[in-house]
Amino acid sequence: MSVNIYEDKFQHASLFGRDVLCTNWLILRDTVPQGWYCYDLQDTNGCPGKPMELVDWANFGHIKTVLAPLPLKRPDTKMRKVRNTFYLHGEELTLSEYCDVHGLAYPIDNRKFIPRPASPEEAGLFYALSPEEDKILGTIGHVRIDFGHGGKEFWHTWYPRGPEERNSPAFKTELAEVVNELRDCGLLKDLETMRRYCDSHSGVLGGNWVQDYGYIVETANYRYCLRCNPVHGDYNAYLTAYDLRIQQMNQCLVGRVTYADGTKQEFSDPRQYLQTIREELPYRSTTGFRHETLTDDPTVRKAVDDILLNFAGEENPRRACNYGLTEKGMQALRDVADPSLLHTYAWFVMTECNTPQEQLYRDLSLDEAIRLYQGSDHPEKRLGVTKDAFATVDIVRMVDGEQTFFEDYQKLESFKND
């Protein structure tokens, strides 16, 4: 069990002639305020149950943990004998009360990125995913980390796993801040500190050969999943970054299908939901297939109607814009236009727009979109951009060799600040 430094009460004590705070429980070292010092008191074989030695970490015989505003031993000294200098004052104080009593400034928790242990349901976020899963979860990439042969180095390599637009300057800046703070708090400081951190926190993920641990840091726009492997001889950590907005958007249920035998399927991926309708609709009279569209996304709702009407031999006369926007959609539209927020961009190329031969190539990088647009021999083609997977605008169009650049993006609220 561990204590909350900023909320729980401690025992008021004296050690080496100095007033300190102590507890029977552990103090997680990453929560120790900057400028404060934390140690363990341990017993010895000759005096079991009595605090005999002050150490940085008690590997055995832990008696109490000590918190002090001044160092109680030299950093390079492994152990200091207590020699009957430890005694309790018989009162309990919070950290705030201790500071008031001794005229000290109350330390502020300056951590910006506080990891939390992963739940068993989140374990899949820490391991390799399929390209389709990466797309749904808004994966940006991962950092592979190794502490080297001595356990104190810091080797790292970045592996992109999503559109290059997601790897924005703002994301890179925040990623660096997260890694630097995790190095300060202990998780990524060195191998031994990582091992101690994992031993004193929950977050067990499992693993085929070794025990993996998982910790999550969430910010306004991103989720960072750190998988720790605190052993020699292997890579020690993988830090995977996800675009939280895309993840939240794609993990919402879009539809549900049922069958006469009671079987039920729920879908968070619109494409899987639509494909299931296409495949099962012809057999509904024998299977009892029924579908229920749960999303308010007008694109998905129109696509469902397209499938149903096409099955009946008709064309859907309504365009996506005729399906309107929900309040959630209106808020998303406002967010897209907010220049204070971080945004993602994905490029697309469309050929033969509004014809039976229409083709749409989505989620492209700018370079991919330009190459595809220039290499297409269709008489009508256009290149555009989608912002935050929501707002879309055409940038350039070519018809029979004549190219036109649009200026709509300068007038639309969603794009005029870009």
GROMACS .gro file of C-alpha atoms in nm:
model
  418
    1MET     CA    1   0.000   0.000   0.000
    2SER     CA    2   0.119   0.354  -0.070
    3VAL     CA    3   0.022   0.696   0.067
    4ASN     CA    4  -0.087   1.015  -0.106
    5ILE     CA    5   0.176   1.271  -0.009
    6TYR     CA    6  -0.056   1.567  -0.053
    7GLU     CA    7  -0.361   1.427   0.128
    8ASP     CA    8  -0.273   1.155   0.382
    9LYS     CA    9  -0.145   1.206   0.736
   10PHE     CA   10   0.208   1.111   0.842
   11GLN     CA   11   0.370   1.037   1.175
   12HIS     CA   12   0.574   1.331   1.306
   13ALA     CA   13   0.919   1.205   1.404
   14SER     CA   14   1.282   1.296   1.465
   15LEU     CA   15   1.577   1.135   1.287
   16PHE     CA   16   1.941   1.238   1.323
   17GLY     CA   17   1.820   1.538   1.524
   18ARG     CA   18   1.588   1.663   1.246
   19ASP     CA   19   1.211   1.671   1.233
   20VAL     CA   20   1.075   1.448   0.956
   21LEU     CA   21   0.756   1.282   0.843
   22CYS     CA   22   0.728   0.904   0.822
   23THR     CA   23   0.477   0.633   0.743
   24ASN     CA   24   0.450   0.256   0.773
   25TRP     CA   25   0.354   0.241   0.407
   26LEU     CA   26   0.542   0.312   0.087
   27ILE     CA   27   0.586   0.655  -0.067
   28LEU     CA   28   0.590   0.636  -0.446
   29ARG     CA   29   0.911   0.811  -0.540
   30ASP     CA   30   0.764   0.977  -0.848
   31THR     CA   31   0.528   1.172  -0.619
   32VAL     CA   32   0.806   1.317  -0.400
   33PRO     CA   33   0.807   1.698  -0.442
   34GLN     CA   34   1.107   1.857  -0.608
   35GLY     CA   35   1.363   1.955  -0.343
   36TRP     CA   36   1.238   1.697  -0.090
   37TYR     CA   37   1.401   1.364  -0.001
   38CYS     CA   38   1.257   1.020   0.056
   39TYR     CA   39   1.424   0.718   0.224
   40ASP     CA   40   1.338   0.383   0.379
   41LEU     CA   41   1.415   0.262   0.731
   42GLN     CA   42   1.498  -0.108   0.749
   43ASP     CA   43   1.582  -0.356   1.022
   44THR     CA   44   1.876  -0.596   1.042
   45ASN     CA   45   1.910  -0.966   1.121
   46GLY     CA   46   2.038  -0.878   1.468
   47CYS     CA   47   1.750  -0.641   1.549
   48PRO     CA   48   1.440  -0.754   1.360
   49GLY     CA   49   1.145  -0.514   1.368
   50LYS     CA   50   1.349  -0.210   1.471
   51PRO     CA   51   1.459   0.075   1.240
   52MET     CA   52   1.835   0.030   1.226
   53GLU     CA   53   1.947   0.160   0.885
   54LEU     CA   54   1.849   0.445   0.650
   55VAL     CA   55   1.864   0.348   0.280
   56ASP     CA   56   1.733   0.484  -0.049
   57TRP     CA   57   1.527   0.169  -0.103
   58ALA     CA   58   1.468  -0.119   0.139
   59ASN     CA   59   1.503  -0.442  -0.054
   60PHE     CA   60   1.415  -0.634   0.264
   61GLY     CA   61   1.315  -0.557   0.622
   62HIS     CA   62   1.118  -0.239   0.544
   63ILE     CA   63   1.004  -0.067   0.866
   64LYS     CA   64   0.904   0.286   0.764
   65THR     CA   65   0.940   0.537   0.483
   66VAL     CA   66   1.074   0.883   0.565
   67LEU     CA   67   1.000   1.217   0.395
   68ALA     CA   68   1.227   1.513   0.473
   69PRO     CA   69   1.290   1.864   0.336
   70LEU     CA   70   1.669   1.818   0.373
   71PRO     CA   71   1.901   1.529   0.278
   72LEU     CA   72   1.963   1.276   0.556
   73LYS     CA   73   2.261   1.101   0.396
   74ARG     CA   74   2.508   1.154   0.116
   75PRO     CA   75   2.380   1.052  -0.230
   76ASP     CA   76   2.674   0.811  -0.282
   77THR     CA   77   2.627   0.645   0.060
   78LYS     CA   78   2.426   0.323   0.037
   79MET     CA   79   2.333   0.311   0.405
   80ARG     CA   80   2.349   0.520   0.722
   81LYS     CA   81   2.322   0.370   1.070
   82VAL     CA   82   2.033   0.509   1.273
   83ARG     CA   83   2.196   0.444   1.616
   84ASN     CA   84   1.897   0.528   1.837
   85THR     CA   85   1.842   0.869   1.675
   86PHE     CA   86   1.487   0.785   1.559
   87TYR     CA   87   1.180   0.848   1.773
   88LEU     CA   88   0.817   0.947   1.722
   89HIS     CA   89   0.657   1.267   1.853
   90GLY     CA   90   0.322   1.094   1.903
   91GLU     CA   91   0.123   1.314   1.661
   92GLU     CA   92   0.009   1.295   1.301
   93LEU     CA   93   0.049   1.575   1.049
   94THR     CA   94  -0.033   1.628   0.685
   95LEU     CA   95   0.240   1.766   0.463
   96SER     CA   96   0.067   2.105   0.472
   97GLU     CA   97   0.052   2.105   0.853
   98TYR     CA   98   0.419   2.000   0.874
   99CYS     CA   99   0.518   2.293   0.652
  100ASP     CA  100   0.314   2.534   0.868
  101VAL     CA  101   0.475   2.405   1.190
  102HIS     CA  102   0.827   2.439   1.053
  103GLY     CA  103   0.783   2.755   0.848
  104LEU     CA  104   0.839   2.585   0.513
  105ALA     CA  105   0.688   2.667   0.177
  106TYR     CA  106   0.427   2.409   0.083
  107PRO     CA  107   0.560   2.215  -0.220
  108ILE     CA  108   0.350   2.219  -0.535
  109ASP     CA  109   0.296   1.909  -0.743
  110ASN     CA  110   0.456   2.030  -1.067
  111ARG     CA  111   0.395   1.712  -1.263
  112LYS     CA  112   0.211   1.788  -1.584
  113PHE     CA  113   0.176   1.432  -1.712
  114ILE     CA  114   0.074   1.186  -1.440
  115PRO     CA  115   0.072   0.819  -1.552
  116ARG     CA  116  -0.204   0.587  -1.440
  117PRO     CA  117  -0.187   0.207  -1.442
  118ALA     CA  118  -0.362   0.043  -1.735
  119SER     CA  119  -0.671  -0.169  -1.679
  120PRO     CA  120  -0.691  -0.525  -1.820
  121GLU     CA  121  -0.939  -0.401  -2.082
  122GLU     CA  122  -0.678  -0.156  -2.214
  123ALA     CA  123  -0.399  -0.412  -2.254
  124GLY     CA  124  -0.448  -0.436  -2.631
  125LEU     CA  125  -0.343  -0.071  -2.676
  126PHE     CA  126   0.014  -0.159  -2.572
  127TYR     CA  127   0.091  -0.421  -2.837
  128ALA     CA  128   0.117  -0.437  -3.216
  129LEU     CA  129  -0.208  -0.370  -3.399
  130SER     CA  130  -0.323  -0.434  -3.754
  131PRO     CA  131  -0.319  -0.138  -3.997
  132GLU     CA  132  -0.698  -0.130  -3.979
  133GLU     CA  133  -0.692  -0.113  -3.598
  134ASP     CA  134  -0.426   0.160  -3.611
  135LYS     CA  135  -0.652   0.360  -3.839
  136ILE     CA  136  -0.957   0.324  -3.615
  137LEU     CA  137  -0.761   0.407  -3.300
  138GLY     CA  138  -0.584   0.707  -3.452
  139THR     CA  139  -0.236   0.562  -3.400
  140ILE     CA  140   0.041   0.813  -3.468
  141GLY     CA  141   0.343   0.593  -3.397
  142HIS     CA  142   0.556   0.452  -3.118
  143VAL     CA  143   0.895   0.510  -2.957
  144ARG     CA  144   1.108   0.203  -2.885
  145ILE     CA  145   1.332   0.257  -2.581
  146ASP     CA  146   1.635   0.071  -2.449
  147PHE     CA  147   1.846   0.150  -2.140
  148GLY     CA  148   2.157  -0.014  -2.287
  149HIS     CA  149   2.390  -0.277  -2.138
  150GLY     CA  150   2.448  -0.084  -1.818
  151GLY     CA  151   2.081   0.000  -1.765
  152LYS     CA  152   2.145   0.376  -1.747
  153GLU     CA  153   2.159   0.480  -2.113
  154PHE     CA  154   1.863   0.603  -2.315
  155TRP     CA  155   1.844   0.476  -2.672
  156HIS     CA  156   1.524   0.548  -2.859
  157THR     CA  157   1.381   0.513  -3.210
  158TRP     CA  158   1.058   0.656  -3.353
  159TYR     CA  159   0.834   0.439  -3.574
  160PRO     CA  160   0.544   0.619  -3.752
  161ARG     CA  161   0.218   0.423  -3.782
  162GLY     CA  162  -0.026   0.676  -3.922
  163PRO     CA  163  -0.065   0.961  -4.172
  164GLU     CA  164   0.224   1.204  -4.155
  165GLU     CA  165  -0.017   1.491  -4.085
  166ARG     CA  166  -0.079   1.347  -3.737
  167ASN     CA  167   0.293   1.372  -3.659
  168SER     CA  168   0.255   1.749  -3.633
  169PRO     CA  169   0.499   1.994  -3.472
  170ALA     CA  170   0.258   2.039  -3.181
  171PHE     CA  171   0.245   1.663  -3.126
  172LYS     CA  172   0.624   1.632  -3.146
  173THR     CA  173   0.663   1.906  -2.885
  174GLU     CA  174   0.419   1.740  -2.646
  175LEU     CA  175   0.573   1.395  -2.701
  176ALA     CA  176   0.914   1.533  -2.604
  177GLU     CA  177   0.763   1.690  -2.291
  178VAL     CA  178   0.597   1.362  -2.193
  179VAL     CA  179   0.917   1.161  -2.240
  180ASN     CA  180   1.127   1.414  -2.048
  181GLU     CA  181   0.889   1.415  -1.753
  182LEU     CA  182   0.869   1.035  -1.748
  183ARG     CA  183   1.248   1.031  -1.734
  184ASP     CA  184   1.235   1.266  -1.438
  185CYS     CA  185   0.961   1.081  -1.248
  186GLY     CA  186   1.134   0.745  -1.275
  187LEU     CA  187   0.951   0.536  -1.532
  188LEU     CA  188   1.210   0.617  -1.800
  189LYS     CA  189   1.498   0.729  -1.578
  190ASP     CA  190   1.694   0.402  -1.590
  191LEU     CA  191   1.632   0.029  -1.571
  192GLU     CA  192   1.654  -0.007  -1.193
  193THR     CA  193   1.423   0.287  -1.128
  194MET     CA  194   1.173   0.150  -1.381
  195ARG     CA  195   1.181  -0.186  -1.205
  196ARG     CA  196   1.111  -0.026  -0.868
  197TYR     CA  197   0.835   0.188  -1.014
  198CYS     CA  198   0.663  -0.116  -1.167
  199ASP     CA  199   0.700  -0.314  -0.844
  200SER     CA  200   0.531  -0.038  -0.641
  201HIS     CA  201   0.249   0.037  -0.890
  202SER     CA  202  -0.014  -0.182  -1.045
  203GLY     CA  203  -0.053  -0.201  -1.423
  204VAL     CA  204   0.041  -0.563  -1.494
  205LEU     CA  205  -0.024  -0.650  -1.860
  206GLY     CA  206   0.116  -1.002  -1.878
  207GLY     CA  207   0.351  -1.121  -2.150
  208ASN     CA  208   0.469  -1.445  -2.308
  209TRP     CA  209   0.812  -1.464  -2.150
  210VAL     CA  210   0.841  -1.170  -1.911
  211GLN     CA  211   0.608  -0.955  -1.706
  212ASP     CA  212   0.498  -0.640  -1.889
  213TYR     CA  213   0.353  -0.333  -1.719
  214GLY     CA  214   0.138  -0.064  -1.877
  215TYR     CA  215   0.085   0.302  -1.789
  216ILE     CA  216  -0.126   0.564  -1.964
  217VAL     CA  217  -0.086   0.940  -1.989
  218GLU     CA  218  -0.378   1.133  -2.138
  219THR     CA  219  -0.369   1.495  -2.248
  220ALA     CA  220  -0.632   1.708  -2.417
  221ASN     CA  221  -0.571   1.555  -2.760
  222TYR     CA  222  -0.348   1.251  -2.721
  223ARG     CA  223  -0.319   0.922  -2.534
  224TYR     CA  224   0.028   0.784  -2.459
  225CYS     CA  225   0.054   0.415  -2.370
  226LEU     CA  226   0.387   0.311  -2.215
  227ARG     CA  227   0.462  -0.063  -2.202
  228CYS     CA  228   0.748  -0.138  -1.962
  229ASN     CA  229   0.968  -0.448  -1.971
  230PRO     CA  230   1.212  -0.388  -1.680
  231VAL     CA  231   1.461  -0.668  -1.756
  232HIS     CA  232   1.804  -0.686  -1.915
  233GLY     CA  233   1.847  -0.830  -2.263
  234ASP     CA  234   1.544  -0.684  -2.438
  235TYR     CA  235   1.396  -0.351  -2.535
  236ASN     CA  236   1.276  -0.195  -2.212
  237ALA     CA  237   0.981   0.017  -2.323
  238TYR     CA  238   0.746   0.099  -2.607
  239LEU     CA  239   0.561   0.432  -2.592
  240THR     CA  240   0.267   0.433  -2.835
  241ALA     CA  241   0.088   0.759  -2.916
  242TYR     CA  242  -0.276   0.783  -3.025
  243ASP     CA  243  -0.483   1.076  -3.146
  244LEU     CA  244  -0.746   1.075  -2.872
  245ARG     CA  245  -1.005   1.265  -3.075
  246ILE     CA  246  -0.999   1.013  -3.358
  247GLN     CA  247  -0.998   0.726  -3.107
  248GLN     CA  248  -1.300   0.861  -2.924
  249MET     CA  249  -1.484   0.927  -3.248
  250ASN     CA  250  -1.420   0.584  -3.398
  251GLN     CA  251  -1.490   0.387  -3.081
  252CYS     CA  252  -1.851   0.506  -3.063
  253LEU     CA  253  -2.101   0.242  -3.175
  254VAL     CA  254  -2.231   0.314  -3.523
  255GLY     CA  255  -2.470   0.025  -3.564
  256ARG     CA  256  -2.612  -0.305  -3.441
  257VAL     CA  257  -2.740  -0.610  -3.629
  258THR     CA  258  -2.947  -0.903  -3.498
  259TYR     CA  259  -3.062  -1.240  -3.631
  260ALA     CA  260  -3.362  -1.464  -3.566
  261ASP     CA  261  -3.151  -1.705  -3.356
  262GLY     CA  262  -3.067  -1.428  -3.107
  263THR     CA  263  -2.719  -1.351  -3.240
  264LYS     CA  264  -2.624  -0.986  -3.204
  265GLN     CA  265  -2.328  -0.786  -3.340
  266GLU     CA  266  -2.229  -0.430  -3.256
  267PHE     CA  267  -1.998  -0.221  -3.473
  268SER     CA  268  -1.772   0.075  -3.402
  269ASP     CA  269  -1.621   0.065  -3.752
  270PRO     CA  270  -1.866   0.214  -4.008
  271ARG     CA  271  -1.717   0.012  -4.294
  272GLN     CA  272  -1.767  -0.319  -4.118
  273TYR     CA  273  -2.126  -0.222  -4.033
  274LEU     CA  274  -2.205  -0.124  -4.393
  275GLN     CA  275  -2.034  -0.433  -4.535
  276THR     CA  276  -2.238  -0.658  -4.305
  277ILE     CA  277  -2.561  -0.497  -4.427
  278ARG     CA  278  -2.456  -0.550  -4.790
  279GLU     CA  279  -2.371  -0.917  -4.730
  280GLU     CA  280  -2.667  -1.010  -4.509
  281LEU     CA  281  -2.950  -0.811  -4.667
  282PRO     CA  282  -3.019  -1.064  -4.949
  283TYR     CA  283  -3.074  -1.341  -4.692
  284ARG     CA  284  -3.289  -1.154  -4.439
  285SER     CA  285  -3.602  -1.359  -4.516
  286THR     CA  286  -3.431  -1.677  -4.396
  287THR     CA  287  -3.191  -1.544  -4.131
  288GLY     CA  288  -3.418  -1.280  -3.977
  289PHE     CA  289  -3.146  -1.020  -4.029
  290ARG     CA  290  -3.228  -0.679  -3.885
  291HIS     CA  291  -3.012  -0.369  -3.857
  292GLU     CA  292  -3.022  -0.060  -3.636
  293THR     CA  293  -2.812   0.248  -3.718
  294LEU     CA  294  -2.697   0.408  -3.391
  295THR     CA  295  -2.476   0.688  -3.519
  296ASP     CA  296  -2.596   1.034  -3.614
  297ASP     CA  297  -2.319   1.064  -3.873
  298PRO     CA  298  -2.503   1.174  -4.189
  299THR     CA  299  -2.247   1.000  -4.411
  300VAL     CA  300  -2.314   0.663  -4.252
  301ARG     CA  301  -2.691   0.710  -4.244
  302LYS     CA  302  -2.690   0.801  -4.613
  303ALA     CA  303  -2.472   0.500  -4.695
  304VAL     CA  304  -2.723   0.271  -4.522
  305ASP     CA  305  -3.007   0.422  -4.725
  306ASP     CA  306  -2.799   0.384  -5.042
  307ILE     CA  307  -2.762   0.011  -4.975
  308LEU     CA  308  -3.131  -0.039  -4.898
  309LEU     CA  309  -3.252   0.154  -5.202
  310ASN     CA  310  -2.999  -0.011  -5.430
  311PHE     CA  311  -3.123  -0.352  -5.311
  312ALA     CA  312  -3.474  -0.240  -5.409
  313GLY     CA  313  -3.349  -0.128  -5.751
  314GLU     CA  314  -3.366   0.243  -5.678
  315GLU     CA  315  -3.121   0.531  -5.636
  316ASN     CA  316  -3.103   0.748  -5.328
  317PRO     CA  317  -3.202   1.103  -5.431
  318ARG     CA  318  -3.071   1.256  -5.106
  319ARG     CA  319  -2.715   1.380  -5.062
  320ALA     CA  320  -2.523   1.357  -4.734
  321CYS     CA  321  -2.588   1.725  -4.660
  322ASN     CA  322  -2.963   1.651  -4.663
  323TYR     CA  323  -2.921   1.431  -4.357
  324GLY     CA  324  -2.827   1.732  -4.145
  325LEU     CA  325  -2.601   1.767  -3.843
  326THR     CA  326  -2.667   1.661  -3.487
  327GLU     CA  327  -2.571   1.876  -3.189
  328LYS     CA  328  -2.260   1.662  -3.161
  329GLY     CA  329  -2.190   1.737  -3.525
  330MET     CA  330  -2.243   2.107  -3.471
  331GLN     CA  331  -1.997   2.102  -3.181
  332ALA     CA  332  -1.747   1.915  -3.397
  333LEU     CA  333  -1.792   2.183  -3.662
  334ARG     CA  334  -1.722   2.452  -3.404
  335ASP     CA  335  -1.413   2.264  -3.286
  336VAL     CA  336  -1.285   2.236  -3.643
  337ALA     CA  337  -1.302   2.615  -3.677
  338ASP     CA  338  -1.131   2.682  -3.342
  339PRO     CA  339  -0.772   2.799  -3.414
  340SER     CA  340  -0.671   2.738  -3.050
  341LEU     CA  341  -0.713   2.360  -3.089
  342LEU     CA  342  -0.477   2.116  -3.258
  343HIS     CA  343  -0.607   1.973  -3.584
  344THR     CA  344  -0.537   1.680  -3.814
  345TYR     CA  345  -0.551   1.683  -4.194
  346ALA     CA  346  -0.597   1.401  -4.446
  347TRP     CA  347  -0.593   1.455  -4.820
  348PHE     CA  348  -0.817   1.291  -5.080
  349VAL     CA  349  -0.849   1.254  -5.456
  350MET     CA  350  -1.188   1.208  -5.628
  351THR     CA  351  -1.247   1.116  -5.990
  352GLU     CA  352  -1.563   1.136  -6.200
  353CYS     CA  353  -1.755   1.315  -5.924
  354ASN     CA  354  -2.137   1.265  -5.920
  355THR     CA  355  -2.129   0.992  -6.181
  356PRO     CA  356  -2.172   0.613  -6.152
  357GLN     CA  357  -1.793   0.588  -6.212
  358GLU     CA  358  -1.711   0.809  -5.912
  359GLN     CA  359  -1.408   0.694  -5.713
  360LEU     CA  360  -1.275   0.840  -5.388
  361TYR     CA  361  -0.925   0.784  -5.245
  362ARG     CA  362  -0.915   0.899  -4.883
  363ASP     CA  363  -0.674   0.936  -4.589
  364LEU     CA  364  -0.376   1.023  -4.808
  365SER     CA  365  -0.069   1.223  -4.722
  366LEU     CA  366  -0.024   1.540  -4.927
  367ASP     CA  367   0.256   1.379  -5.132
  368GLU     CA  368   0.041   1.070  -5.200
  369ALA     CA  369  -0.254   1.284  -5.303
  370ILE     CA  370  -0.046   1.495  -5.543
  371ARG     CA  371   0.109   1.187  -5.706
  372LEU     CA  372  -0.232   1.022  -5.745
  373TYR     CA  373  -0.394   1.338  -5.880
  374GLN     CA  374  -0.116   1.405  -6.130
  375GLY     CA  375  -0.098   1.040  -6.237
  376SER     CA  376  -0.473   1.000  -6.297
  377ASP     CA  377  -0.591   1.004  -6.660
  378HIS     CA  378  -0.959   1.059  -6.572
  379PRO     CA  379  -1.109   1.356  -6.759
  380GLU     CA  380  -1.259   1.489  -6.433
  381LYS     CA  381  -1.064   1.477  -6.108
  382ARG     CA  382  -1.021   1.685  -5.795
  383LEU     CA  383  -0.790   1.708  -5.496
  384GLY     CA  384  -0.901   1.824  -5.150
  385VAL     CA  385  -0.844   1.798  -4.778
  386THR     CA  386  -1.041   1.672  -4.479
  387LYS     CA  387  -0.981   1.838  -4.142
  388ASP     CA  388  -1.023   1.645  -3.814
  389ALA     CA  389  -1.197   1.369  -4.013
  390PHE     CA  390  -1.499   1.601  -4.032
  391ALA     CA  391  -1.481   1.910  -4.254
  392THR     CA  392  -1.392   1.875  -4.622
  393VAL     CA  393  -1.306   2.120  -4.896
  394ASP     CA  394  -1.190   2.085  -5.257
  395ILE     CA  395  -0.864   2.263  -5.341
  396VAL     CA  396  -0.815   2.200  -5.713
  397ARG     CA  397  -1.017   2.045  -5.996
  398MET     CA  398  -0.934   1.944  -6.351
  399VAL     CA  399  -1.192   1.892  -6.627
  400ASP     CA  400  -1.077   1.789  -6.976
  401GLY     CA  401  -0.729   1.924  -6.915
  402GLU     CA  402  -0.839   2.260  -6.772
  403GLN     CA  403  -0.739   2.308  -6.409
  404THR     CA  404  -0.917   2.534  -6.160
  405PHE     CA  405  -0.807   2.628  -5.807
  406PHE     CA  406  -1.090   2.689  -5.561
  407GLU     CA  407  -1.086   2.961  -5.298
  408ASP     CA  408  -1.369   2.817  -5.086
  409TYR     CA  409  -1.129   2.736  -4.802
  410GLN     CA  410  -1.075   3.112  -4.752
  411LYS     CA  411  -1.448   3.164  -4.693
  412LEU     CA  412  -1.540   2.857  -4.486
  413GLU     CA  413  -1.525   2.893  -4.107
  414SER     CA  414  -1.362   2.549  -4.082
  415PHE     CA  415  -1.063   2.646  -4.297
  416LYS     CA  416  -1.025   3.022  -4.314
  417ASN     CA  417  -0.781   3.029  -4.022
  418ASP     CA  418  -0.555   2.762  -4.174
   0.00000   0.00000   0.00000
